[in-house]
PDB file of C-alpha atoms in Angstrom:
ATOM      1  CA  MET A 147     -60.840  47.842 -34.083  1.00  0.00           C
ATOM      2  CA  LYS A 148     -60.435  46.259 -30.637  1.00  0.00           C
ATOM      3  CA  SER A 149     -59.137  43.079 -32.260  1.00  0.00           C
ATOM      4  CA  LEU A 150     -56.531  45.121 -34.142  1.00  0.00           C
ATOM      5  CA  LEU A 151     -55.452  46.881 -30.952  1.00  0.00           C
ATOM      6  CA  PHE A 152     -55.161  43.568 -29.089  1.00  0.00           C
ATOM      7  CA  PHE A 153     -53.095  42.172 -31.984  1.00  0.00           C
ATOM      8  CA  ILE A 154     -50.715  45.146 -31.954  1.00  0.00           C
ATOM      9  CA  ALA A 155     -50.409  45.038 -28.160  1.00  0.00           C
ATOM     10  CA  GLY A 156     -49.671  41.314 -28.310  1.00  0.00           C
ATOM     11  CA  LEU A 157     -47.068  41.841 -31.018  1.00  0.00           C
ATOM     12  CA  ILE A 158     -45.328  44.565 -28.993  1.00  0.00           C
ATOM     13  CA  PHE A 159     -45.359  42.368 -25.879  1.00  0.00           C
ATOM     14  CA  THR A 160     -43.934  39.400 -27.774  1.00  0.00           C
ATOM     15  CA  THR A 161     -41.212  41.493 -29.402  1.00  0.00           C
ATOM     16  CA  THR A 162     -40.291  43.126 -26.080  1.00  0.00           C
ATOM     17  CA  SER A 163     -40.192  39.781 -24.303  1.00  0.00           C
ATOM     18  CA  LYS A 164     -37.973  38.312 -26.986  1.00  0.00           C
ATOM     19  CA  ALA A 165     -35.624  41.290 -26.833  1.00  0.00           C
ATOM     20  CA  GLN A 166     -35.273  40.828 -23.080  1.00  0.00           C
ATOM     21  CA  GLN A 167     -34.342  37.151 -23.254  1.00  0.00           C
ATOM     22  CA  PHE A 168     -30.778  36.768 -22.046  1.00  0.00           C
ATOM     23  CA  ILE A 169     -28.672  33.628 -22.433  1.00  0.00           C
ATOM     24  CA  ASP A 170     -26.719  32.420 -19.413  1.00  0.00           C
ATOM     25  CA  LYS A 171     -25.779  28.935 -20.633  1.00  0.00           C
ATOM     26  CA  ALA A 172     -25.003  27.492 -24.059  1.00  0.00           C
ATOM     27  CA  VAL A 173     -22.431  25.753 -26.236  1.00  0.00           C
ATOM     28  CA  ILE A 174     -20.780  27.969 -28.854  1.00  0.00           C
ATOM     29  CA  GLU A 175     -18.776  26.575 -31.756  1.00  0.00           C
ATOM     30  CA  TYR A 176     -15.953  28.690 -33.183  1.00  0.00           C
ATOM     31  CA  GLU A 177     -14.113  28.346 -36.454  1.00  0.00           C
ATOM     32  CA  VAL A 178     -10.488  29.343 -35.866  1.00  0.00           C
ATOM     33  CA  ASN A 179      -8.384  30.410 -38.853  1.00  0.00           C
ATOM     34  CA  THR A 180      -4.633  30.989 -38.712  1.00  0.00           C
ATOM     35  CA  ASN A 181      -2.524  31.948 -41.711  1.00  0.00           C
ATOM     36  CA  LEU A 182       0.279  29.583 -40.760  1.00  0.00           C
ATOM     37  CA  LYS A 183       2.561  30.602 -43.610  1.00  0.00           C
ATOM     38  CA  LYS A 184       2.602  34.224 -42.430  1.00  0.00           C
ATOM     39  CA  THR A 185       3.640  33.119 -38.954  1.00  0.00           C
ATOM     40  CA  MET A 186       6.696  31.347 -40.363  1.00  0.00           C
ATOM     41  CA  SER A 187      10.103  32.913 -40.885  1.00  0.00           C
ATOM     42  CA  ASN A 188      11.752  33.579 -44.235  1.00  0.00           C
ATOM     43  CA  ASP A 189      14.716  31.253 -43.764  1.00  0.00           C
ATOM     44  CA  SER A 190      15.369  28.494 -46.302  1.00  0.00           C
ATOM     45  CA  TRP A 191      13.968  25.701 -44.104  1.00  0.00           C
ATOM     46  CA  ASP A 192      10.645  27.435 -43.522  1.00  0.00           C
ATOM     47  CA  GLU A 193      10.394  28.465 -47.153  1.00  0.00           C
ATOM     48  CA  MET A 194      10.753  24.805 -48.127  1.00  0.00           C
ATOM     49  CA  MET A 195       8.154  23.776 -45.528  1.00  0.00           C
ATOM     50  CA  LYS A 196       5.602  26.270 -46.861  1.00  0.00           C
ATOM     51  CA  GLU A 197       5.320  24.344 -50.113  1.00  0.00           C
ATOM     52  CA  ASN A 198       3.689  21.421 -48.293  1.00  0.00           C
ATOM     53  CA  LEU A 199       1.282  23.403 -46.103  1.00  0.00           C
ATOM     54  CA  SER A 200      -2.249  24.630 -46.683  1.00  0.00           C
ATOM     55  CA  ASP A 201      -2.558  28.416 -46.607  1.00  0.00           C
ATOM     56  CA  LEU A 202      -4.824  28.309 -43.551  1.00  0.00           C
ATOM     57  CA  LYS A 203      -4.854  26.209 -40.420  1.00  0.00           C
ATOM     58  CA  ILE A 204      -8.586  25.796 -39.755  1.00  0.00           C
ATOM     59  CA  SER A 205      -9.932  24.192 -36.597  1.00  0.00           C
ATOM     60  CA  TYR A 206     -13.142  24.171 -34.565  1.00  0.00           C
ATOM     61  CA  PHE A 207     -13.347  24.798 -30.825  1.00  0.00           C
ATOM     62  CA  THR A 208     -16.286  24.691 -28.426  1.00  0.00           C
ATOM     63  CA  TYR A 209     -17.017  27.158 -25.630  1.00  0.00           C
ATOM     64  CA  THR A 210     -19.347  25.637 -23.040  1.00  0.00           C
ATOM     65  CA  PHE A 211     -20.666  27.858 -20.254  1.00  0.00           C
ATOM     66  CA  ALA A 212     -23.151  27.852 -17.378  1.00  0.00           C
ATOM     67  CA  ASP A 213     -23.326  29.343 -13.858  1.00  0.00           C
ATOM     68  CA  ASN A 214     -20.797  32.027 -14.884  1.00  0.00           C
ATOM     69  CA  LYS A 215     -18.114  29.391 -15.560  1.00  0.00           C
ATOM     70  CA  SER A 216     -16.754  28.269 -18.925  1.00  0.00           C
ATOM     71  CA  ILE A 217     -14.481  25.792 -20.658  1.00  0.00           C
ATOM     72  CA  TYR A 218     -13.009  26.303 -24.125  1.00  0.00           C
ATOM     73  CA  LYS A 219     -11.337  23.414 -25.932  1.00  0.00           C
ATOM     74  CA  PHE A 220     -10.545  21.792 -29.265  1.00  0.00           C
ATOM     75  CA  ASN A 221     -13.240  19.897 -31.147  1.00  0.00           C
ATOM     76  CA  ARG A 222     -12.034  18.967 -34.640  1.00  0.00           C
ATOM     77  CA  TRP A 223      -9.944  19.915 -37.673  1.00  0.00           C
ATOM     78  CA  SER A 224     -11.270  21.148 -40.987  1.00  0.00           C
ATOM     79  CA  PRO A 225     -10.558  18.677 -43.815  1.00  0.00           C
ATOM     80  CA  LYS A 226      -9.050  21.638 -45.683  1.00  0.00           C
ATOM     81  CA  THR A 227      -6.185  21.829 -43.167  1.00  0.00           C
ATOM     82  CA  ARG A 228      -3.003  20.175 -44.404  1.00  0.00           C
ATOM     83  CA  ILE A 229      -0.225  20.620 -41.848  1.00  0.00           C
ATOM     84  CA  PRO A 230       2.232  18.322 -39.990  1.00  0.00           C
ATOM     85  CA  LYS A 231       1.094  16.589 -36.810  1.00  0.00           C
ATOM     86  CA  HIS A 232       3.444  18.609 -34.586  1.00  0.00           C
ATOM     87  CA  GLU A 233       1.634  21.775 -35.747  1.00  0.00           C
ATOM     88  CA  LYS A 234      -1.665  20.286 -34.537  1.00  0.00           C
ATOM     89  CA  ASP A 235      -0.677  18.851 -31.170  1.00  0.00           C
ATOM     90  CA  ALA A 236      -0.840  22.053 -29.115  1.00  0.00           C
ATOM     91  CA  ASP A 237      -4.285  23.000 -30.439  1.00  0.00           C
ATOM     92  CA  GLU A 238      -5.646  19.583 -29.497  1.00  0.00           C
ATOM     93  CA  GLU A 239      -4.230  19.704 -25.955  1.00  0.00           C
ATOM     94  CA  ASN A 240      -4.873  23.332 -24.994  1.00  0.00           C
ATOM     95  CA  THR A 241      -7.850  23.930 -22.671  1.00  0.00           C
ATOM     96  CA  TRP A 242      -9.112  27.055 -20.884  1.00  0.00           C
ATOM     97  CA  TYR A 243     -11.355  27.024 -17.786  1.00  0.00           C
ATOM     98  CA  LEU A 244     -12.566  30.349 -16.345  1.00  0.00           C
ATOM     99  CA  ASP A 245     -14.631  31.035 -13.231  1.00  0.00           C
ATOM    100  CA  PHE A 246     -15.890  34.587 -13.663  1.00  0.00           C
ATOM    101  CA  THR A 247     -17.465  34.822 -10.217  1.00  0.00           C
ATOM    102  CA  ALA A 248     -14.212  33.943  -8.433  1.00  0.00           C
ATOM    103  CA  ARG A 249     -12.140  35.673 -11.168  1.00  0.00           C
ATOM    104  CA  LYS A 250      -9.952  32.560 -11.447  1.00  0.00           C
ATOM    105  CA  MET A 251      -8.421  31.030 -14.564  1.00  0.00           C
ATOM    106  CA  ASN A 252      -7.116  27.509 -15.024  1.00  0.00           C
ATOM    107  CA  MET A 253      -5.621  26.604 -18.383  1.00  0.00           C
ATOM    108  CA  GLN A 254      -3.581  23.799 -19.870  1.00  0.00           C
ATOM    109  CA  LYS A 255      -1.148  24.892 -22.576  1.00  0.00           C
ATOM    110  CA  GLN A 256       1.135  22.646 -24.582  1.00  0.00           C
ATOM    111  CA  ILE A 257       4.410  24.477 -25.139  1.00  0.00           C
ATOM    112  CA  VAL A 258       7.101  22.756 -27.195  1.00  0.00           C
ATOM    113  CA  GLY A 259       5.597  19.325 -26.558  1.00  0.00           C
ATOM    114  CA  THR A 260       5.069  19.708 -22.794  1.00  0.00           C
ATOM    115  CA  ASN A 261       1.728  20.354 -21.102  1.00  0.00           C
ATOM    116  CA  PHE A 262       1.783  23.097 -18.473  1.00  0.00           C
ATOM    117  CA  LEU A 263      -1.079  23.896 -16.130  1.00  0.00           C
ATOM    118  CA  ILE A 264      -1.500  27.584 -15.328  1.00  0.00           C
ATOM    119  CA  ALA A 265      -3.626  28.635 -12.340  1.00  0.00           C
ATOM    120  CA  ASP A 266      -3.981  32.387 -11.899  1.00  0.00           C
ATOM    121  CA  SER A 267      -6.422  35.284 -11.863  1.00  0.00           C
ATOM    122  CA  ILE A 268      -8.374  36.049 -15.017  1.00  0.00           C
ATOM    123  CA  PRO A 269      -6.301  38.662 -16.887  1.00  0.00           C
ATOM    124  CA  ASN A 270      -7.674  42.181 -17.205  1.00  0.00           C
ATOM    125  CA  ILE A 271      -7.854  43.559 -20.742  1.00  0.00           C
ATOM    126  CA  GLU A 272      -8.056  47.207 -21.759  1.00  0.00           C
ATOM    127  CA  TRP A 273     -11.124  47.711 -23.984  1.00  0.00           C
ATOM    128  CA  LYS A 274     -12.532  50.583 -26.003  1.00  0.00           C
ATOM    129  CA  ILE A 275     -16.101  49.999 -27.186  1.00  0.00           C
ATOM    130  CA  THR A 276     -17.075  51.455 -30.581  1.00  0.00           C
ATOM    131  CA  ASN A 277     -20.386  52.115 -32.349  1.00  0.00           C
ATOM    132  CA  GLU A 278     -19.753  49.566 -35.116  1.00  0.00           C
ATOM    133  CA  HIS A 279     -22.140  46.599 -35.243  1.00  0.00           C
ATOM    134  CA  ARG A 280     -22.179  43.245 -37.025  1.00  0.00           C
ATOM    135  CA  GLU A 281     -24.402  40.178 -36.958  1.00  0.00           C
ATOM    136  CA  ILE A 282     -22.677  36.909 -36.021  1.00  0.00           C
ATOM    137  CA  ALA A 283     -24.465  33.561 -35.683  1.00  0.00           C
ATOM    138  CA  GLY A 284     -27.790  35.400 -35.623  1.00  0.00           C
ATOM    139  CA  TYR A 285     -26.832  37.823 -32.830  1.00  0.00           C
ATOM    140  CA  ASN A 286     -26.316  41.567 -33.027  1.00  0.00           C
ATOM    141  CA  CYS A 287     -22.740  42.248 -31.921  1.00  0.00           C
ATOM    142  CA  ARG A 288     -20.895  45.432 -31.078  1.00  0.00           C
ATOM    143  CA  LYS A 289     -17.228  46.038 -31.851  1.00  0.00           C
ATOM    144  CA  ALA A 290     -14.568  46.658 -29.223  1.00  0.00           C
ATOM    145  CA  VAL A 291     -10.816  47.153 -29.511  1.00  0.00           C
ATOM    146  CA  GLY A 292      -8.599  45.682 -26.814  1.00  0.00           C
ATOM    147  CA  LYS A 293      -4.942  45.352 -25.935  1.00  0.00           C
ATOM    148  CA  ILE A 294      -3.192  42.305 -24.477  1.00  0.00           C
ATOM    149  CA  MET A 295       0.444  41.483 -23.642  1.00  0.00           C
ATOM    150  CA  ASP A 296       1.112  45.258 -23.329  1.00  0.00           C
ATOM    151  CA  ASP A 297       1.039  46.077 -27.042  1.00  0.00           C
ATOM    152  CA  VAL A 298      -0.944  43.447 -29.000  1.00  0.00           C
ATOM    153  CA  TYR A 299      -4.201  44.892 -30.333  1.00  0.00           C
ATOM    154  CA  ILE A 300      -7.258  42.660 -30.682  1.00  0.00           C
ATOM    155  CA  PHE A 301     -10.594  43.366 -32.366  1.00  0.00           C
ATOM    156  CA  ALA A 302     -13.741  41.785 -30.950  1.00  0.00           C
ATOM    157  CA  PHE A 303     -17.467  41.701 -31.628  1.00  0.00           C
ATOM    158  CA  TYR A 304     -19.565  40.857 -28.573  1.00  0.00           C
ATOM    159  CA  ALA A 305     -23.257  40.064 -28.023  1.00  0.00           C
ATOM    160  CA  ASP A 306     -24.767  41.480 -24.836  1.00  0.00           C
ATOM    161  CA  ASP A 307     -27.718  39.075 -25.191  1.00  0.00           C
ATOM    162  CA  ILE A 308     -25.251  36.404 -24.014  1.00  0.00           C
ATOM    163  CA  THR A 309     -24.499  37.438 -20.468  1.00  0.00           C
ATOM    164  CA  ILE A 310     -21.149  35.770 -19.724  1.00  0.00           C
ATOM    165  CA  SER A 311     -18.176  38.122 -20.130  1.00  0.00           C
ATOM    166  CA  GLY A 312     -16.050  35.608 -22.020  1.00  0.00           C
ATOM    167  CA  GLY A 313     -14.511  34.795 -25.355  1.00  0.00           C
ATOM    168  CA  PRO A 314     -12.085  32.431 -27.093  1.00  0.00           C
ATOM    169  CA  CYS A 315      -8.987  31.402 -25.106  1.00  0.00           C
ATOM    170  CA  SER A 316      -8.507  33.765 -22.146  1.00  0.00           C
ATOM    171  CA  ILE A 317      -9.999  36.828 -23.879  1.00  0.00           C
ATOM    172  CA  ASN A 318     -12.667  38.369 -21.649  1.00  0.00           C
ATOM    173  CA  GLY A 319     -13.958  41.511 -19.982  1.00  0.00           C
ATOM    174  CA  LEU A 320     -16.680  42.858 -22.288  1.00  0.00           C
ATOM    175  CA  PRO A 321     -20.364  43.298 -21.306  1.00  0.00           C
ATOM    176  CA  GLY A 322     -21.331  40.173 -23.197  1.00  0.00           C
ATOM    177  CA  MET A 323     -19.932  37.174 -25.048  1.00  0.00           C
ATOM    178  CA  ILE A 324     -17.331  37.640 -27.789  1.00  0.00           C
ATOM    179  CA  LEU A 325     -18.565  35.921 -30.952  1.00  0.00           C
ATOM    180  CA  GLY A 326     -15.949  37.316 -33.326  1.00  0.00           C
ATOM    181  CA  LEU A 327     -12.278  37.992 -32.611  1.00  0.00           C
ATOM    182  CA  THR A 328      -9.258  38.935 -34.710  1.00  0.00           C
ATOM    183  CA  ILE A 329      -5.631  39.095 -33.548  1.00  0.00           C
ATOM    184  CA  PRO A 330      -3.735  40.535 -36.539  1.00  0.00           C
ATOM    185  CA  ARG A 331      -0.245  40.058 -35.088  1.00  0.00           C
ATOM    186  CA  LEU A 332      -0.949  36.338 -34.703  1.00  0.00           C
ATOM    187  CA  TYR A 333      -2.673  36.159 -38.120  1.00  0.00           C
ATOM    188  CA  THR A 334      -5.620  34.480 -36.385  1.00  0.00           C
ATOM    189  CA  SER A 335      -9.381  34.982 -36.325  1.00  0.00           C
ATOM    190  CA  PHE A 336     -12.199  33.322 -34.366  1.00  0.00           C
ATOM    191  CA  ILE A 337     -15.828  33.369 -35.527  1.00  0.00           C
ATOM    192  CA  ALA A 338     -18.844  31.737 -33.887  1.00  0.00           C
ATOM    193  CA  THR A 339     -20.535  29.419 -36.376  1.00  0.00           C
ATOM    194  CA  LYS A 340     -23.403  28.122 -34.225  1.00  0.00           C
ATOM    195  CA  ILE A 341     -24.854  28.516 -30.735  1.00  0.00           C
ATOM    196  CA  ASP A 342     -26.678  25.612 -29.093  1.00  0.00           C
ATOM    197  CA  LEU A 343     -28.916  26.598 -26.189  1.00  0.00           C
ATOM    198  CA  GLU A 344     -29.588  22.963 -25.308  1.00  0.00           C
ATOM    199  CA  ILE A 345     -26.674  22.191 -23.008  1.00  0.00           C
ATOM    200  CA  ASN A 346     -26.416  18.716 -21.465  1.00  0.00           C
ATOM    201  CA  ASN A 347     -22.717  18.544 -20.626  1.00  0.00           C
ATOM    202  CA  THR A 348     -22.299  21.070 -17.818  1.00  0.00           C
ATOM    203  CA  PHE A 349     -20.265  18.396 -15.986  1.00  0.00           C
ATOM    204  CA  GLU A 350     -17.409  19.208 -18.395  1.00  0.00           C
ATOM    205  CA  ILE A 351     -17.120  22.745 -17.021  1.00  0.00           C
ATOM    206  CA  LYS A 352     -14.490  22.072 -14.387  1.00  0.00           C
ATOM    207  CA  PRO A 353     -10.852  22.952 -13.706  1.00  0.00           C
ATOM    208  CA  ILE A 354      -8.053  20.879 -15.203  1.00  0.00           C
ATOM    209  CA  THR A 355      -5.903  19.061 -12.660  1.00  0.00           C
ATOM    210  CA  ALA A 356      -2.173  18.382 -12.605  1.00  0.00           C
ATOM    211  CA  LYS A 357       0.537  17.632 -10.032  1.00  0.00           C
ATOM    212  CA  LYS A 358       2.386  20.865 -10.804  1.00  0.00           C
ATOM    213  CA  THR A 359       0.834  24.248 -11.510  1.00  0.00           C
ATOM    214  CA  TYR A 360       2.355  27.604 -12.421  1.00  0.00           C
ATOM    215  CA  ASP A 361       1.106  31.136 -12.231  1.00  0.00           C
ATOM    216  CA  LEU A 362       1.659  33.348 -15.276  1.00  0.00           C
ATOM    217  CA  ILE A 363       4.784  35.052 -13.910  1.00  0.00           C
ATOM    218  CA  GLU A 364       6.438  31.743 -12.963  1.00  0.00           C
ATOM    219  CA  LEU A 365       5.755  30.182 -16.336  1.00  0.00           C
ATOM    220  CA  LYS A 366       6.935  33.220 -18.262  1.00  0.00           C
ATOM    221  CA  SER A 367      10.238  33.223 -16.363  1.00  0.00           C
ATOM    222  CA  LEU A 368      10.694  29.496 -16.991  1.00  0.00           C
ATOM    223  CA  ILE A 369       9.957  29.749 -20.703  1.00  0.00           C
ATOM    224  CA  GLU A 370      12.161  32.775 -21.252  1.00  0.00           C
ATOM    225  CA  GLU A 371      15.052  31.016 -19.520  1.00  0.00           C
ATOM    226  CA  LYS A 372      14.593  27.808 -21.540  1.00  0.00           C
ATOM    227  CA  THR A 373      14.282  29.627 -24.869  1.00  0.00           C
ATOM    228  CA  LYS A 374      16.761  32.484 -24.436  1.00  0.00           C
ATOM    229  CA  ASP A 375      19.011  31.151 -27.219  1.00  0.00           C
ATOM    230  CA  TRP A 376      16.252  30.059 -29.590  1.00  0.00           C
ATOM    231  CA  PHE A 377      15.783  33.267 -31.543  1.00  0.00           C
ATOM    232  CA  THR A 378      19.349  34.435 -32.096  1.00  0.00           C
ATOM    233  CA  TYR A 379      20.101  32.750 -35.417  1.00  0.00           C
ATOM    234  CA  GLY A 380      20.692  34.545 -38.722  1.00  0.00           C
ATOM    235  CA  GLU A 381      21.209  38.220 -39.426  1.00  0.00           C
ATOM    236  CA  ASP A 382      17.554  39.321 -39.514  1.00  0.00           C
ATOM    237  CA  LYS A 383      17.194  40.603 -35.947  1.00  0.00           C
ATOM    238  CA  GLU A 384      13.704  42.005 -36.550  1.00  0.00           C
ATOM    239  CA  GLU A 385      12.455  38.650 -37.799  1.00  0.00           C
ATOM    240  CA  ASN A 386      14.011  36.922 -34.786  1.00  0.00           C
ATOM    241  CA  LYS A 387      12.186  39.368 -32.510  1.00  0.00           C
ATOM    242  CA  ARG A 388       8.896  38.763 -34.361  1.00  0.00           C
ATOM    243  CA  GLN A 389       9.251  35.002 -34.028  1.00  0.00           C
ATOM    244  CA  LYS A 390      10.031  35.247 -30.313  1.00  0.00           C
ATOM    245  CA  ASN A 391       7.085  37.559 -29.677  1.00  0.00           C
ATOM    246  CA  MET A 392       4.635  35.312 -31.516  1.00  0.00           C
ATOM    247  CA  PHE A 393       5.900  32.321 -29.574  1.00  0.00           C
ATOM    248  CA  LEU A 394       5.324  34.070 -26.229  1.00  0.00           C
ATOM    249  CA  TRP A 395       1.971  35.580 -27.225  1.00  0.00           C
ATOM    250  CA  ASN A 396       0.666  32.172 -28.256  1.00  0.00           C
ATOM    251  CA  ALA A 397       1.960  30.619 -25.045  1.00  0.00           C
ATOM    252  CA  PHE A 398       0.012  33.023 -22.833  1.00  0.00           C
ATOM    253  CA  LEU A 399      -3.088  33.728 -24.914  1.00  0.00           C
TER     254      LEU A 399
END
């Protein structure tokens, strides 16, 4: 009887200890899927282009974090992705560095072939946490609904076992790490495929450097001025507005 009691006590202790293990450094791999055809317009040029594209643009990014800092960047393309090189360039160049203790963000974004370095505060996101749960990459995740860029809704699943308050790109602000994310208006989803707790490359978690940096307001003003005549063609004003919005949302995500 005593042996049985010791066994049960040991089992409870082991289970409790495991449940209380929190992760404060790791490398997370995400599969990123974008329905590229749905992002394109319905003009004759884009319709012709669609015939030579794969339905999905699939890539893999890594999120490396330690000491409450993170870097998120491109890793590789899926062999299923068949798109022109100019559609791949921005994904390969874009990099996000976040320091959650200092609440500072440093990101490199390629916009129309030019790399811009943005240095600013980490953006605040409005979140509403729900009671829906889902398992992702072996972790129990809870669903939250957020809003970015004033009116773009995002749907996230976060794991509070992973203590950093981060996620893909600049998405952040939940009580744990976002392992699943969907942005319907950009036809894009992010899903963690594996989490490696053996991290040997913490030296990579550092800000990007450049001679010229912009804050978010400066860059938005510059881009809107440079592109003010880009989305005025054709008679479909709603489609022009959709294309412009997607362009700006992607630029500042």
